[in-house]
mmCIF file with all atom_site columns, C-alpha atoms in Angstrom:
data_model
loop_
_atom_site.group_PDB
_atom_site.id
_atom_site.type_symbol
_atom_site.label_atom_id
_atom_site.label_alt_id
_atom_site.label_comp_id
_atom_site.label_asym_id
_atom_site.label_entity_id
_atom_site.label_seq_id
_atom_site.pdbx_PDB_ins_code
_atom_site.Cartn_x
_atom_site.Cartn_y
_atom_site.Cartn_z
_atom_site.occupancy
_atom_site.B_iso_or_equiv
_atom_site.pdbx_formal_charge
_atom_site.auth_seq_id
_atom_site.auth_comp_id
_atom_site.auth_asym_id
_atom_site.auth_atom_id
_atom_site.pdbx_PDB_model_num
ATOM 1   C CA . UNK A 1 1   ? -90.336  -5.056  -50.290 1.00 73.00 ? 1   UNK A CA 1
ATOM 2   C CA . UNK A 1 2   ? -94.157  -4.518  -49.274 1.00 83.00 ? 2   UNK A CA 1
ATOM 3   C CA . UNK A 1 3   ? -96.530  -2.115  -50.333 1.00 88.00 ? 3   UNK A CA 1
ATOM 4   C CA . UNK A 1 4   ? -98.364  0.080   -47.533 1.00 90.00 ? 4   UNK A CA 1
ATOM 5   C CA . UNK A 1 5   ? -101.287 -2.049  -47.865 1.00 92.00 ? 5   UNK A CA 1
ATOM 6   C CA . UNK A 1 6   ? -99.904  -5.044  -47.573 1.00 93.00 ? 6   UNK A CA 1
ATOM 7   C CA . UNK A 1 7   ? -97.683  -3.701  -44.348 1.00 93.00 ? 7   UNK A CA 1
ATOM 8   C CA . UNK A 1 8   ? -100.821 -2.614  -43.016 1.00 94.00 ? 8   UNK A CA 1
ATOM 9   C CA . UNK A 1 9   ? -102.743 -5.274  -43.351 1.00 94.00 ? 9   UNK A CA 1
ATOM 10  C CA . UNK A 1 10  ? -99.454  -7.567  -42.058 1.00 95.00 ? 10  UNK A CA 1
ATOM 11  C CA . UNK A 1 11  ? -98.991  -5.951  -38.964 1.00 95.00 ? 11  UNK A CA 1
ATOM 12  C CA . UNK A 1 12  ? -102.940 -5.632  -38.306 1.00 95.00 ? 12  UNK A CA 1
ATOM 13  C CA . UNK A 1 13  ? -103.234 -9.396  -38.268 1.00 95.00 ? 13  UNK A CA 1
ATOM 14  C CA . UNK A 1 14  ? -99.828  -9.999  -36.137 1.00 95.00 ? 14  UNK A CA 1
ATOM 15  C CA . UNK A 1 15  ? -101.485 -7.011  -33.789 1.00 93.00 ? 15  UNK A CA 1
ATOM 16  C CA . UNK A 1 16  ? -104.751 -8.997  -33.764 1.00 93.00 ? 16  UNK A CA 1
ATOM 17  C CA . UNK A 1 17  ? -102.937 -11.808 -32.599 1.00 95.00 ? 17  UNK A CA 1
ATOM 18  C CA . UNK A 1 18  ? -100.644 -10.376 -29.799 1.00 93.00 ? 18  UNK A CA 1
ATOM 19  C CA . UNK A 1 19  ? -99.766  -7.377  -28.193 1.00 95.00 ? 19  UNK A CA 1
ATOM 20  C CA . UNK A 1 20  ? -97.343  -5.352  -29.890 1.00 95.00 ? 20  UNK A CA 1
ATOM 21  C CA . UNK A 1 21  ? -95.799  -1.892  -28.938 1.00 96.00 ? 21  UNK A CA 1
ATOM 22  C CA . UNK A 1 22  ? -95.265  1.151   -31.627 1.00 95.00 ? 22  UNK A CA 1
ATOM 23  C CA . UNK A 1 23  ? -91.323  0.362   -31.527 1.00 96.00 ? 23  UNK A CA 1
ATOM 24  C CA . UNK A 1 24  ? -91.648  -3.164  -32.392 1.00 95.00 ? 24  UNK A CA 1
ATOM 25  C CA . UNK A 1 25  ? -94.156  -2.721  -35.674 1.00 95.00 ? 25  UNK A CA 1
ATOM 26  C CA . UNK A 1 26  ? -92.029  0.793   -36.789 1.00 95.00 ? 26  UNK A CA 1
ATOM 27  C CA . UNK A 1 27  ? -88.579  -2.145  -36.538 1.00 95.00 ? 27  UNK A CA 1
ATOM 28  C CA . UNK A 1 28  ? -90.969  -4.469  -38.850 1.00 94.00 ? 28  UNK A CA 1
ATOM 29  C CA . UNK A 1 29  ? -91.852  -1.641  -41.257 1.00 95.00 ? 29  UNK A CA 1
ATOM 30  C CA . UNK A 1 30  ? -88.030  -0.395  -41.462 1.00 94.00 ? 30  UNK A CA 1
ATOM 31  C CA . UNK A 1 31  ? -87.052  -3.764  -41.959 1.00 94.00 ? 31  UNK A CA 1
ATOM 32  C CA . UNK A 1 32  ? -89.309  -4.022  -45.166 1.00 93.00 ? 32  UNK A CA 1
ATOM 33  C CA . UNK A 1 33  ? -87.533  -1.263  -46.297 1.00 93.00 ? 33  UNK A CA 1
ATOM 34  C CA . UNK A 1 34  ? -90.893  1.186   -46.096 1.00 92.00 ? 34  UNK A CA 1
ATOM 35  C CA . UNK A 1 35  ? -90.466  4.893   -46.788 1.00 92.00 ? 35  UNK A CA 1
ATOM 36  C CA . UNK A 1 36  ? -90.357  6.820   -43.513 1.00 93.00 ? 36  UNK A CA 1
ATOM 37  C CA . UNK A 1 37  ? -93.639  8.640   -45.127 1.00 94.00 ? 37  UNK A CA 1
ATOM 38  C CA . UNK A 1 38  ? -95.525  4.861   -45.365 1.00 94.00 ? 38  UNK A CA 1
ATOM 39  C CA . UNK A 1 39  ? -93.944  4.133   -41.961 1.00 94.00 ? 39  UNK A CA 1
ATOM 40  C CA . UNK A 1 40  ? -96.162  7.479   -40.422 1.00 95.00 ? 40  UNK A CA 1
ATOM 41  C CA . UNK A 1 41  ? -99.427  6.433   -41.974 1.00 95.00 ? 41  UNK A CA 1
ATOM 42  C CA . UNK A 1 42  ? -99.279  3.067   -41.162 1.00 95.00 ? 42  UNK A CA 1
ATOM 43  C CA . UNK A 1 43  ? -98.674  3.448   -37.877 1.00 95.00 ? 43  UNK A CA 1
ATOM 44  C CA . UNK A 1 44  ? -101.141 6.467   -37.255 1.00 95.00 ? 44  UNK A CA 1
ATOM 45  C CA . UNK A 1 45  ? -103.640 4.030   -39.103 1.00 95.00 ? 45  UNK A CA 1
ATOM 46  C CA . UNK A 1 46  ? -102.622 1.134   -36.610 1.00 95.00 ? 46  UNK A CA 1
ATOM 47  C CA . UNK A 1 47  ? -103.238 3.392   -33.437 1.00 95.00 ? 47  UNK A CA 1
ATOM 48  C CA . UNK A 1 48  ? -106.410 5.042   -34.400 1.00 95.00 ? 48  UNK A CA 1
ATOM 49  C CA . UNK A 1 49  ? -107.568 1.707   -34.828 1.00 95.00 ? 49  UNK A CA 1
ATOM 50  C CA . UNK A 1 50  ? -106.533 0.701   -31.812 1.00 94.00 ? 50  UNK A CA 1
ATOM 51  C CA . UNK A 1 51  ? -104.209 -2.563  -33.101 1.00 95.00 ? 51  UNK A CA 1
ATOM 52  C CA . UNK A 1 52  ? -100.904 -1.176  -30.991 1.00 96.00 ? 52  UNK A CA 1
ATOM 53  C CA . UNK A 1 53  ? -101.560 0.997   -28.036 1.00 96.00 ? 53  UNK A CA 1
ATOM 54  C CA . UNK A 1 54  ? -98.619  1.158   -25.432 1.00 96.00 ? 54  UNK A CA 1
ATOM 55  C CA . UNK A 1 55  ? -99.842  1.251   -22.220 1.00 96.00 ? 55  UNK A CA 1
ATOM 56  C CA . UNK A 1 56  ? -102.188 -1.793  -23.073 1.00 96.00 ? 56  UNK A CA 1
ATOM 57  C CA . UNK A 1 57  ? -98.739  -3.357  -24.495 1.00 97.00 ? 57  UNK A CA 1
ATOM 58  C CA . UNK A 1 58  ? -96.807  -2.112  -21.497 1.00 97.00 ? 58  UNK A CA 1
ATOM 59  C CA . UNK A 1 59  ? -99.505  -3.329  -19.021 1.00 96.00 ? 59  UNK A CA 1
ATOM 60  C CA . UNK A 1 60  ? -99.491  -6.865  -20.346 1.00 96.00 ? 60  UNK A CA 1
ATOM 61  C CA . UNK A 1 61  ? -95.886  -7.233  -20.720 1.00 97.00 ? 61  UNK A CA 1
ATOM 62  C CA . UNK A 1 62  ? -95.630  -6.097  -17.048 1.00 96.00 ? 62  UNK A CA 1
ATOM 63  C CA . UNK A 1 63  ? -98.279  -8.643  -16.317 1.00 95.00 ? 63  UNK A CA 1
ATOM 64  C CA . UNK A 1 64  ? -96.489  -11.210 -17.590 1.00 95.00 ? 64  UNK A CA 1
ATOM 65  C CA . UNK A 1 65  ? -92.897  -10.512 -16.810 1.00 96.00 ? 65  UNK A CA 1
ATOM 66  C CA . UNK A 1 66  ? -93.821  -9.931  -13.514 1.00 95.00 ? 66  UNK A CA 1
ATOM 67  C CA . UNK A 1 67  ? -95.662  -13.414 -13.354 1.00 93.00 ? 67  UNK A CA 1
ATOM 68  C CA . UNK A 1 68  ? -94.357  -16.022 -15.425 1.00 96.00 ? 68  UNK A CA 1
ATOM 69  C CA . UNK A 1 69  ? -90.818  -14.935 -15.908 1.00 96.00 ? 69  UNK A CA 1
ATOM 70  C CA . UNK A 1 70  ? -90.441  -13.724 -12.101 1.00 95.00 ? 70  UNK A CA 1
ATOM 71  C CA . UNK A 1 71  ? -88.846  -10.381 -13.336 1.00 96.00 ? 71  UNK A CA 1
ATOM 72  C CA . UNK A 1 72  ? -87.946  -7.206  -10.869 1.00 95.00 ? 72  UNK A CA 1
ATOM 73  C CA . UNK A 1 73  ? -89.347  -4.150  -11.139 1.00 95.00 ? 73  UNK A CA 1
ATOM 74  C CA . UNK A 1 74  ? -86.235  -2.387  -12.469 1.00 96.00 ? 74  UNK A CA 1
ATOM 75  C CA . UNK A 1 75  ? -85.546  -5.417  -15.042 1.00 97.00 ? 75  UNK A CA 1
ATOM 76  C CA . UNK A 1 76  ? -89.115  -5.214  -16.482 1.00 97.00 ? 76  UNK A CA 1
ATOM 77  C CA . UNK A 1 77  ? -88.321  -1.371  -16.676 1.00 96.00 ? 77  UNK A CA 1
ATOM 78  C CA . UNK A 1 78  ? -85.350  -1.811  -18.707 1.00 97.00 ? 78  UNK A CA 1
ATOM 79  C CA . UNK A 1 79  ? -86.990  -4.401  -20.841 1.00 97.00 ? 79  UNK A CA 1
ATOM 80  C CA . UNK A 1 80  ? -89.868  -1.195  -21.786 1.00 97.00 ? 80  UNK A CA 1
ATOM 81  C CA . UNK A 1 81  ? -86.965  1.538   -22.072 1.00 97.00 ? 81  UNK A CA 1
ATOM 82  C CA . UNK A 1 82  ? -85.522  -1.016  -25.062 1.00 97.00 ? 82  UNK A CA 1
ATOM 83  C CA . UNK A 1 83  ? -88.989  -1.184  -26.131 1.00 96.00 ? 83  UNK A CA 1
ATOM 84  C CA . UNK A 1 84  ? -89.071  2.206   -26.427 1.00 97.00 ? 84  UNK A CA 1
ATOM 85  C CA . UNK A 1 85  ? -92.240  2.736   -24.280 1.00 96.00 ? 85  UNK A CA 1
ATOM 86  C CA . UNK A 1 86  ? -93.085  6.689   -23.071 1.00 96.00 ? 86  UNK A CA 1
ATOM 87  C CA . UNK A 1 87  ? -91.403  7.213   -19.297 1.00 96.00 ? 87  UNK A CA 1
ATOM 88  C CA . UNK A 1 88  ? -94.891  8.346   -18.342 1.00 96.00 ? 88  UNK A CA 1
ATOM 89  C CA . UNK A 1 89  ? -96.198  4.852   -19.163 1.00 96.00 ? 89  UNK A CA 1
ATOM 90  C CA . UNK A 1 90  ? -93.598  3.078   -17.971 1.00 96.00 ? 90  UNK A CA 1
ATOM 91  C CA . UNK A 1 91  ? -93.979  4.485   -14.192 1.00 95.00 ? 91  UNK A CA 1
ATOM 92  C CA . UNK A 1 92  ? -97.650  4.751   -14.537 1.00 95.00 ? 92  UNK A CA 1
ATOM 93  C CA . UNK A 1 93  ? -97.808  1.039   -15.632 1.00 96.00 ? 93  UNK A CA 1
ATOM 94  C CA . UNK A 1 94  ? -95.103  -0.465  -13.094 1.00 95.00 ? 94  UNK A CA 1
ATOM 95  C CA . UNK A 1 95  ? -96.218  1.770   -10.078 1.00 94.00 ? 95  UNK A CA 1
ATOM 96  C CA . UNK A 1 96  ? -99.771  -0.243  -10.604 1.00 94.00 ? 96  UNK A CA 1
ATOM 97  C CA . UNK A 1 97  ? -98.005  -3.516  -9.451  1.00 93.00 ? 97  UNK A CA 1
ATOM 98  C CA . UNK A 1 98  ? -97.691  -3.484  -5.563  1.00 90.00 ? 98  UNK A CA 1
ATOM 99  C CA . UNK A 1 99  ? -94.663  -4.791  -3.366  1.00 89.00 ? 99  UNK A CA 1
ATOM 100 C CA . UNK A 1 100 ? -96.413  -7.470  -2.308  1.00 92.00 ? 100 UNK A CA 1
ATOM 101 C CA . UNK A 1 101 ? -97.199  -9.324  -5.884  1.00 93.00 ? 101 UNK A CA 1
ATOM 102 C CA . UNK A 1 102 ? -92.974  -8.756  -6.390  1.00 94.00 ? 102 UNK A CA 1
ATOM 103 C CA . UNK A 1 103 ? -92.389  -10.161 -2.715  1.00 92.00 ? 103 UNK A CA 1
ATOM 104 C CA . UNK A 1 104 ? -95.157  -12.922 -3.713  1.00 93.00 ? 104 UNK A CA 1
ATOM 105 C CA . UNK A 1 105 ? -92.868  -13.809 -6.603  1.00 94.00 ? 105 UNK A CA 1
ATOM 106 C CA . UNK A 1 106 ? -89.592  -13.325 -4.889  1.00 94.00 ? 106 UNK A CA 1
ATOM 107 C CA . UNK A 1 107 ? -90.138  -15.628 -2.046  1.00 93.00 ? 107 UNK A CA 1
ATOM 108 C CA . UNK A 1 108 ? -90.715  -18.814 -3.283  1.00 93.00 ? 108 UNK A CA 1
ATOM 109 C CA . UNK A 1 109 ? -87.686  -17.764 -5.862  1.00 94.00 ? 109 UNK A CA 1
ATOM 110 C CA . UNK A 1 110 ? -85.252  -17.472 -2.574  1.00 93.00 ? 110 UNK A CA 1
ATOM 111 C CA . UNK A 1 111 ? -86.900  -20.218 -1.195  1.00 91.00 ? 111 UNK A CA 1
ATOM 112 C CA . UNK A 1 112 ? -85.629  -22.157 -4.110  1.00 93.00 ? 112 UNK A CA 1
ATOM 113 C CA . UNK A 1 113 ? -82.624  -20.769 -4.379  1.00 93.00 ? 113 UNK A CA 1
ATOM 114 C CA . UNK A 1 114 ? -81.830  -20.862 -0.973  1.00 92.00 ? 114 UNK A CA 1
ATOM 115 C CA . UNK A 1 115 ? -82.051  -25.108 -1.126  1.00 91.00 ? 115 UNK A CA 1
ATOM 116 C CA . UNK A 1 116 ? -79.401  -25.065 -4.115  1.00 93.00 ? 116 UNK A CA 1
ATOM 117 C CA . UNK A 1 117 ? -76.763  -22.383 -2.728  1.00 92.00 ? 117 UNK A CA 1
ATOM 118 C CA . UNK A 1 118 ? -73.878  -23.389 -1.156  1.00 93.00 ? 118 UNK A CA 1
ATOM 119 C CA . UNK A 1 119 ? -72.168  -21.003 1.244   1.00 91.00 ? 119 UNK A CA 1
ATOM 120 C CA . UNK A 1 120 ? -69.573  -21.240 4.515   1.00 93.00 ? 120 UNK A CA 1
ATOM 121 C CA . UNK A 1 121 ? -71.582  -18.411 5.958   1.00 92.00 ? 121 UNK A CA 1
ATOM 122 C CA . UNK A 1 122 ? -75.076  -17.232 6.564   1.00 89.00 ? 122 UNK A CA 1
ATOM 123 C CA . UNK A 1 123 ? -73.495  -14.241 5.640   1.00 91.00 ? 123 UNK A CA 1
ATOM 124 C CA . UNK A 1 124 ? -72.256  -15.512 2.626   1.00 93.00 ? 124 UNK A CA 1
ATOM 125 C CA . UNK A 1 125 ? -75.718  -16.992 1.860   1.00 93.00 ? 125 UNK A CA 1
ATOM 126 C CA . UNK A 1 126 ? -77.079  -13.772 2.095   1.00 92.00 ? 126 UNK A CA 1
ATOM 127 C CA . UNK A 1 127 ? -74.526  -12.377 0.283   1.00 94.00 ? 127 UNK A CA 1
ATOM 128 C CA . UNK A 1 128 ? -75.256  -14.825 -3.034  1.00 95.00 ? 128 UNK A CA 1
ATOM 129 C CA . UNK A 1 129 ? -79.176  -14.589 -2.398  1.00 95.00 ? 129 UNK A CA 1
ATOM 130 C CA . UNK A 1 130 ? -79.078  -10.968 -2.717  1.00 95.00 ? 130 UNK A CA 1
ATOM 131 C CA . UNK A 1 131 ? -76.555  -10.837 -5.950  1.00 96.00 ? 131 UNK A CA 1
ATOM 132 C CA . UNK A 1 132 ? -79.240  -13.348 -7.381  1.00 96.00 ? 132 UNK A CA 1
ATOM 133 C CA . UNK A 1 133 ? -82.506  -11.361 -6.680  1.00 96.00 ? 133 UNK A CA 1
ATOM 134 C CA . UNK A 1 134 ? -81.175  -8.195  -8.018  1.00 96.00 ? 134 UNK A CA 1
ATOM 135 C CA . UNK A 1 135 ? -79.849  -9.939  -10.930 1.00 96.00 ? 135 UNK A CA 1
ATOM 136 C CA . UNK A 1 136 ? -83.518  -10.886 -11.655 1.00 96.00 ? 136 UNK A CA 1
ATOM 137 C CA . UNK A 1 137 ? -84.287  -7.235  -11.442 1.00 96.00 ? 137 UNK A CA 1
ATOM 138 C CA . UNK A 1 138 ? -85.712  -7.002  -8.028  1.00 96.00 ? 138 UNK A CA 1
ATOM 139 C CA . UNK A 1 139 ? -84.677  -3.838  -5.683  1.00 94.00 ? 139 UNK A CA 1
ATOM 140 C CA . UNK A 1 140 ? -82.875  -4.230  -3.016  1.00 94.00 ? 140 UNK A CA 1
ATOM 141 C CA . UNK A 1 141 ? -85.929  -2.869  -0.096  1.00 92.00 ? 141 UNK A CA 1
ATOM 142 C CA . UNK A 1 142 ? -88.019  -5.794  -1.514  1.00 93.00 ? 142 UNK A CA 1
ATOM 143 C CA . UNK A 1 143 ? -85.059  -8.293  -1.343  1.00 94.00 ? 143 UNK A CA 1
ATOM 144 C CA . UNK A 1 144 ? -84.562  -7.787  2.130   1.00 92.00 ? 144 UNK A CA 1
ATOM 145 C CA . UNK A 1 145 ? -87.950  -7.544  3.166   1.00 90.00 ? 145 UNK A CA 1
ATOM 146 C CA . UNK A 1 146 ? -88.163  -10.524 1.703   1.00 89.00 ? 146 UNK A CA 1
ATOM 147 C CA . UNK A 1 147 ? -84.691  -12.037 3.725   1.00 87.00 ? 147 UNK A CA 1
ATOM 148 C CA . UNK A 1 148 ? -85.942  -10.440 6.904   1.00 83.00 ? 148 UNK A CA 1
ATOM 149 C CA . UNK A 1 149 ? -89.007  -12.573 6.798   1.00 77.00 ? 149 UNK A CA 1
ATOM 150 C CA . UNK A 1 150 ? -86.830  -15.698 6.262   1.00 69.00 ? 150 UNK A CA 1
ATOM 151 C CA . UNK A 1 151 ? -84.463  -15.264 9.348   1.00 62.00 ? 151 UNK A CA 1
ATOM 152 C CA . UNK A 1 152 ? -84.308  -17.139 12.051  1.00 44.00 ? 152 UNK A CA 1
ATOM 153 C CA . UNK A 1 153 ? -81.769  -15.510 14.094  1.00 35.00 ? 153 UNK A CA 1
ATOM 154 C CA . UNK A 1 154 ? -79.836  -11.809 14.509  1.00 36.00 ? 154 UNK A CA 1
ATOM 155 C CA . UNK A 1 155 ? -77.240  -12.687 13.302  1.00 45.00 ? 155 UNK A CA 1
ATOM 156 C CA . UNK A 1 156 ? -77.989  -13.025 9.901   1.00 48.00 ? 156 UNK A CA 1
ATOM 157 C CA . UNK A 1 157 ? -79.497  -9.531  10.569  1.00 45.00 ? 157 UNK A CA 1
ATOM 158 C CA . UNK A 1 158 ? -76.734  -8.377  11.147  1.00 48.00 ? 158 UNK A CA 1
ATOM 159 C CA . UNK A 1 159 ? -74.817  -9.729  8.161   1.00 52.00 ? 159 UNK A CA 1
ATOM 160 C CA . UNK A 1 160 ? -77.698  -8.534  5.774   1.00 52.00 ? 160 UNK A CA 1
ATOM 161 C CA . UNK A 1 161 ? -77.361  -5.202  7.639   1.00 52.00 ? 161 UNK A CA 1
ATOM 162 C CA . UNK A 1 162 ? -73.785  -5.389  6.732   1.00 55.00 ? 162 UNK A CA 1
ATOM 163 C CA . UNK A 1 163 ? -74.551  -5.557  3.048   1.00 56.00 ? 163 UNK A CA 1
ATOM 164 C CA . UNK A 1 164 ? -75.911  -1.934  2.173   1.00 51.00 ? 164 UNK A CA 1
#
């Protein structure tokens, strides 16, 4: 069991480090078995000095999410409701990335994809491109956006029409 120095001074350095969010340092303190009371001044100390802040957290775990993992909007919004981020921040921070970095990310991902899938149909194609795109979190406008600028022909138009 820590002391409230020593949990301050613990999570300062881990803060000084990396981004953290409130959620994440309150789990550490609660884990340490920390008086609710300690838990409160620690973590006012730890925002007024600007070690956890949320929307900086939020921004650069959208950032990279978005980026390196090749997360979906509504899968990096999940990912900050479990984090326990403000709904304010959340939208404020997530309506800051355009469609086009998400349809920058998405296309080389279907691209990809696309190589590896084996289907009978285009329709069927379409069918297991989509299911994989929104099960990286991506909504369905940008998916087919994204489709429509792949197709060659109408008739996969018509089969991605066919989907909704």
């Amino acid at each position: 069991m820590k002391t409230e120095n020593d949990a301050y001074l613990t999570l300062a350095a881990l803060c000084a480090q990396a981004e953290h969010c409130q959620w994440e340092m309150t789990e550490k303190m609660r884990r340490w078995e920390l008086s609710d009371e300690a838990q409160a001044r620690v973590m006012e100390r730890l925002v007024k000095e600007r070690y956890v802040d949320d929307e900086r957290y939020a921004r650069a775990f959208v950032k990279d999410k978005v980026r390196y993992n090749k997360w979906g909007r509504r899968k990096v919004e999940q990912a900050l409701w479990q984090k326990h981020i403000d709904e304010d921040i959340r939208q404020r921070v997530l309506d800051e990335v355009d469609d086009e970095e998400y349809l920058s990310v998405l296309r080389p991902l279907l691209k990809q994809k696309r190589k590896s899938t084996k289907a009978k149909s285009d329709y069927e194609l379409n069918q297991k491109l989509v299911r994989f795109a929104l099960s990286r979190g991506f909504t369905f406008d940008i998916i087919r956006q994204c489709l429509l600028d792949n197709l060659d022909n109408l008739d996969n138009l018509e089969s991605l029409d066919n989907l909704e």
